[in-house]
Amino acid sequence: MVLILMLLLSACAPVAAPTGEVSQSDSSADSAAAANIKIGLVTDVGRVNDRSFNQSAWDGVLQICGELGLTEGEDCKYIETQDAKDYADNIQQFVDAGFNVIVSVGFALGEATITAATDNPDIYFIGVDHFQAEPLPNLTGLIFHED
């Protein structure tokens, strides 16, 4: 799961096509692109240390934030949902704060995430354990095989 999140979050950063040679300006461009990324994670009702979806998703966010040189608590934050009625408000907090990648965890956040993605086409949304009948260009739902 961490790998999938890492790949999806990495895809959000615009990068130039490889030229075979890495120059100082290429490195600066990558740093500039990473500097514009702010990743917010909204948990299902629960905590980021639940040893389940919430924790795995947050671990994935932390991993990509580290690789991109982003700062936890500033560029990478989470909101632990206390009540299911707060899903949409929690997502909106990240929208209002200028986050451009929002990860929502758990199928129960599906409807709120779809609404937010529809209303905010310039923000990338990743829904962990989400299904969407109609695809949206800025929303990727991740569904995992269960044993």
C-alpha positions as YAML, in Angstrom:
chain: A
units: angstrom
residues:
- id: 1
  name: MET
  ca: [0.00, 0.00, 0.00]
- id: 2
  name: VAL
  ca: [2.83, 2.41, 0.80]
- id: 3
  name: LEU
  ca: [4.27, 1.80, -2.66]
- id: 4
  name: ILE
  ca: [0.96, 2.58, -4.35]
- id: 5
  name: LEU
  ca: [0.57, 5.81, -2.38]
- id: 6
  name: MET
  ca: [4.14, 6.74, -3.13]
- id: 7
  name: LEU
  ca: [3.65, 6.24, -6.85]
- id: 8
  name: LEU
  ca: [0.38, 8.17, -6.91]
- id: 9
  name: LEU
  ca: [1.72, 11.05, -4.85]
- id: 10
  name: SER
  ca: [4.90, 11.14, -6.94]
- id: 11
  name: ALA
  ca: [2.82, 11.46, -10.08]
- id: 12
  name: CYS
  ca: [1.32, 14.69, -8.77]
- id: 13
  name: ALA
  ca: [4.62, 16.55, -9.05]
- id: 14
  name: PRO
  ca: [5.32, 17.84, -12.56]
- id: 15
  name: VAL
  ca: [8.74, 16.82, -13.80]
- id: 16
  name: ALA
  ca: [10.59, 17.39, -17.06]
- id: 17
  name: ALA
  ca: [11.29, 14.52, -19.43]
- id: 18
  name: PRO
  ca: [14.65, 12.86, -18.71]
- id: 19
  name: THR
  ca: [17.50, 14.04, -20.93]
- id: 20
  name: GLY
  ca: [20.11, 11.55, -19.77]
- id: 21
  name: GLU
  ca: [22.04, 14.30, -18.02]
- id: 22
  name: VAL
  ca: [21.27, 15.80, -14.63]
- id: 23
  name: SER
  ca: [22.17, 19.44, -14.26]
- id: 24
  name: GLN
  ca: [21.95, 21.85, -11.37]
- id: 25
  name: SER
  ca: [18.90, 23.49, -12.97]
- id: 26
  name: ASP
  ca: [17.12, 20.10, -13.21]
- id: 27
  name: SER
  ca: [17.70, 19.59, -9.51]
- id: 28
  name: SER
  ca: [16.42, 23.10, -8.78]
- id: 29
  name: ALA
  ca: [13.30, 22.51, -10.88]
- id: 30
  name: ASP
  ca: [12.54, 19.29, -8.99]
- id: 31
  name: SER
  ca: [12.98, 21.11, -5.69]
- id: 32
  name: ALA
  ca: [10.70, 23.91, -6.84]
- id: 33
  name: ALA
  ca: [8.00, 21.43, -7.90]
- id: 34
  name: ALA
  ca: [8.24, 19.63, -4.55]
- id: 35
  name: ALA
  ca: [8.10, 22.96, -2.72]
- id: 36
  name: ASN
  ca: [4.63, 23.56, -4.17]
- id: 37
  name: ILE
  ca: [3.19, 20.27, -2.90]
- id: 38
  name: LYS
  ca: [1.12, 20.20, 0.28]
- id: 39
  name: ILE
  ca: [-0.35, 16.84, 1.25]
- id: 40
  name: GLY
  ca: [-3.23, 16.50, 3.69]
- id: 41
  name: LEU
  ca: [-4.64, 13.22, 4.99]
- id: 42
  name: VAL
  ca: [-8.11, 12.82, 6.51]
- id: 43
  name: THR
  ca: [-8.56, 9.64, 8.54]
- id: 44
  name: ASP
  ca: [-11.72, 7.68, 8.88]
- id: 45
  name: VAL
  ca: [-13.00, 7.78, 12.45]
- id: 46
  name: GLY
  ca: [-9.84, 6.75, 14.23]
- id: 47
  name: ARG
  ca: [-6.22, 7.66, 14.62]
- id: 48
  name: VAL
  ca: [-3.12, 7.61, 12.44]
- id: 49
  name: ASN
  ca: [-1.61, 4.95, 14.70]
- id: 50
  name: ASP
  ca: [-4.46, 2.43, 14.34]
- id: 51
  name: ARG
  ca: [-2.30, -0.29, 12.74]
- id: 52
  name: SER
  ca: [-4.71, -0.38, 9.81]
- id: 53
  name: PHE
  ca: [-5.70, 1.77, 6.81]
- id: 54
  name: ASN
  ca: [-5.23, 5.11, 8.58]
- id: 55
  name: GLN
  ca: [-1.71, 4.28, 9.73]
- id: 56
  name: SER
  ca: [-0.65, 2.68, 6.44]
- id: 57
  name: ALA
  ca: [-1.88, 5.69, 4.49]
- id: 58
  name: TRP
  ca: [-0.13, 8.15, 6.82]
- id: 59
  name: ASP
  ca: [3.09, 6.10, 6.65]
- id: 60
  name: GLY
  ca: [2.89, 6.35, 2.85]
- id: 61
  name: VAL
  ca: [2.36, 10.11, 3.01]
- id: 62
  name: LEU
  ca: [5.32, 10.48, 5.37]
- id: 63
  name: GLN
  ca: [7.52, 8.40, 3.09]
- id: 64
  name: ILE
  ca: [6.83, 10.48, -0.01]
- id: 65
  name: CYS
  ca: [7.08, 13.70, 1.99]
- id: 66
  name: GLY
  ca: [10.53, 12.65, 3.14]
- id: 67
  name: GLU
  ca: [11.60, 11.77, -0.39]
- id: 68
  name: LEU
  ca: [10.37, 15.12, -1.68]
- id: 69
  name: GLY
  ca: [11.97, 17.07, 1.16]
- id: 70
  name: LEU
  ca: [8.62, 18.25, 2.50]
- id: 71
  name: THR
  ca: [8.13, 19.15, 6.16]
- id: 72
  name: GLU
  ca: [5.79, 17.15, 8.38]
- id: 73
  name: GLY
  ca: [3.41, 19.47, 10.17]
- id: 74
  name: GLU
  ca: [3.74, 22.15, 7.51]
- id: 75
  name: ASP
  ca: [3.63, 20.56, 4.04]
- id: 76
  name: CYS
  ca: [2.29, 17.20, 5.24]
- id: 77
  name: LYS
  ca: [-0.49, 17.12, 7.82]
- id: 78
  name: TYR
  ca: [-3.33, 14.93, 8.95]
- id: 79
  name: ILE
  ca: [-6.72, 15.40, 10.54]
- id: 80
  name: GLU
  ca: [-8.03, 12.59, 12.72]
- id: 81
  name: THR
  ca: [-11.79, 12.42, 12.22]
- id: 82
  name: GLN
  ca: [-13.68, 12.23, 15.50]
- id: 83
  name: ASP
  ca: [-17.17, 11.82, 14.05]
- id: 84
  name: ALA
  ca: [-18.39, 10.69, 10.63]
- id: 85
  name: LYS
  ca: [-20.42, 13.90, 10.24]
- id: 86
  name: ASP
  ca: [-17.10, 15.78, 10.03]
- id: 87
  name: TYR
  ca: [-15.73, 14.11, 6.86]
- id: 88
  name: ALA
  ca: [-16.62, 16.93, 4.46]
- id: 89
  name: ASP
  ca: [-15.54, 19.65, 6.91]
- id: 90
  name: ASN
  ca: [-12.18, 17.95, 7.49]
- id: 91
  name: ILE
  ca: [-11.51, 17.72, 3.76]
- id: 92
  name: GLN
  ca: [-12.58, 21.35, 3.36]
- id: 93
  name: GLN
  ca: [-10.05, 22.44, 5.99]
- id: 94
  name: PHE
  ca: [-7.25, 21.21, 3.72]
- id: 95
  name: VAL
  ca: [-8.86, 22.83, 0.66]
- id: 96
  name: ASP
  ca: [-9.10, 26.15, 2.50]
- id: 97
  name: ALA
  ca: [-5.48, 25.87, 3.69]
- id: 98
  name: GLY
  ca: [-4.20, 25.49, 0.11]
- id: 99
  name: PHE
  ca: [-3.29, 21.80, 0.16]
- id: 100
  name: ASN
  ca: [-3.11, 20.42, -3.38]
- id: 101
  name: VAL
  ca: [-3.07, 16.69, -2.62]
- id: 102
  name: ILE
  ca: [-5.70, 15.33, -0.24]
- id: 103
  name: VAL
  ca: [-5.79, 11.69, 0.84]
- id: 104
  name: SER
  ca: [-8.99, 10.42, 2.44]
- id: 105
  name: VAL
  ca: [-8.96, 7.05, 4.16]
- id: 106
  name: GLY
  ca: [-11.86, 4.62, 4.29]
- id: 107
  name: PHE
  ca: [-14.89, 3.91, 2.13]
- id: 108
  name: ALA
  ca: [-17.09, 6.03, 4.39]
- id: 109
  name: LEU
  ca: [-15.32, 9.18, 3.12]
- id: 110
  name: GLY
  ca: [-16.11, 8.29, -0.50]
- id: 111
  name: GLU
  ca: [-19.09, 10.59, -1.01]
- id: 112
  name: ALA
  ca: [-17.43, 13.58, 0.71]
- id: 113
  name: THR
  ca: [-14.27, 13.01, -1.34]
- id: 114
  name: ILE
  ca: [-16.15, 12.82, -4.64]
- id: 115
  name: THR
  ca: [-18.00, 16.04, -3.80]
- id: 116
  name: ALA
  ca: [-14.75, 17.81, -2.87]
- id: 117
  name: ALA
  ca: [-12.99, 16.55, -6.01]
- id: 118
  name: THR
  ca: [-15.87, 17.74, -8.19]
- id: 119
  name: ASP
  ca: [-15.86, 21.16, -6.52]
- id: 120
  name: ASN
  ca: [-12.04, 21.51, -6.63]
- id: 121
  name: PRO
  ca: [-10.74, 20.28, -10.00]
- id: 122
  name: ASP
  ca: [-7.24, 21.72, -9.40]
- id: 123
  name: ILE
  ca: [-6.65, 19.58, -6.30]
- id: 124
  name: TYR
  ca: [-5.59, 15.93, -6.52]
- id: 125
  name: PHE
  ca: [-7.57, 13.51, -4.34]
- id: 126
  name: ILE
  ca: [-6.61, 9.97, -3.40]
- id: 127
  name: GLY
  ca: [-9.28, 7.83, -1.77]
- id: 128
  name: VAL
  ca: [-7.98, 4.80, 0.11]
- id: 129
  name: ASP
  ca: [-10.58, 2.01, -0.06]
- id: 130
  name: HIS
  ca: [-12.81, 4.18, -2.28]
- id: 131
  name: PHE
  ca: [-14.91, 3.19, -5.26]
- id: 132
  name: GLN
  ca: [-16.33, 5.72, -7.67]
- id: 133
  name: ALA
  ca: [-18.81, 4.84, -10.38]
- id: 134
  name: GLU
  ca: [-17.99, 7.88, -12.50]
- id: 135
  name: PRO
  ca: [-14.26, 8.59, -12.94]
- id: 136
  name: LEU
  ca: [-12.95, 12.05, -12.14]
- id: 137
  name: PRO
  ca: [-9.63, 13.25, -13.58]
- id: 138
  name: ASN
  ca: [-8.42, 14.51, -10.19]
- id: 139
  name: LEU
  ca: [-9.54, 11.55, -8.04]
- id: 140
  name: THR
  ca: [-7.94, 8.14, -7.78]
- id: 141
  name: GLY
  ca: [-9.68, 5.52, -5.69]
- id: 142
  name: LEU
  ca: [-7.59, 2.70, -4.27]
- id: 143
  name: ILE
  ca: [-9.28, -0.62, -3.63]
- id: 144
  name: PHE
  ca: [-7.40, -3.61, -2.26]
- id: 145
  name: HIS
  ca: [-8.03, -7.32, -2.50]
- id: 146
  name: GLU
  ca: [-9.18, -8.77, 0.80]
- id: 147
  name: ASP
  ca: [-8.42, -12.30, 1.87]
...
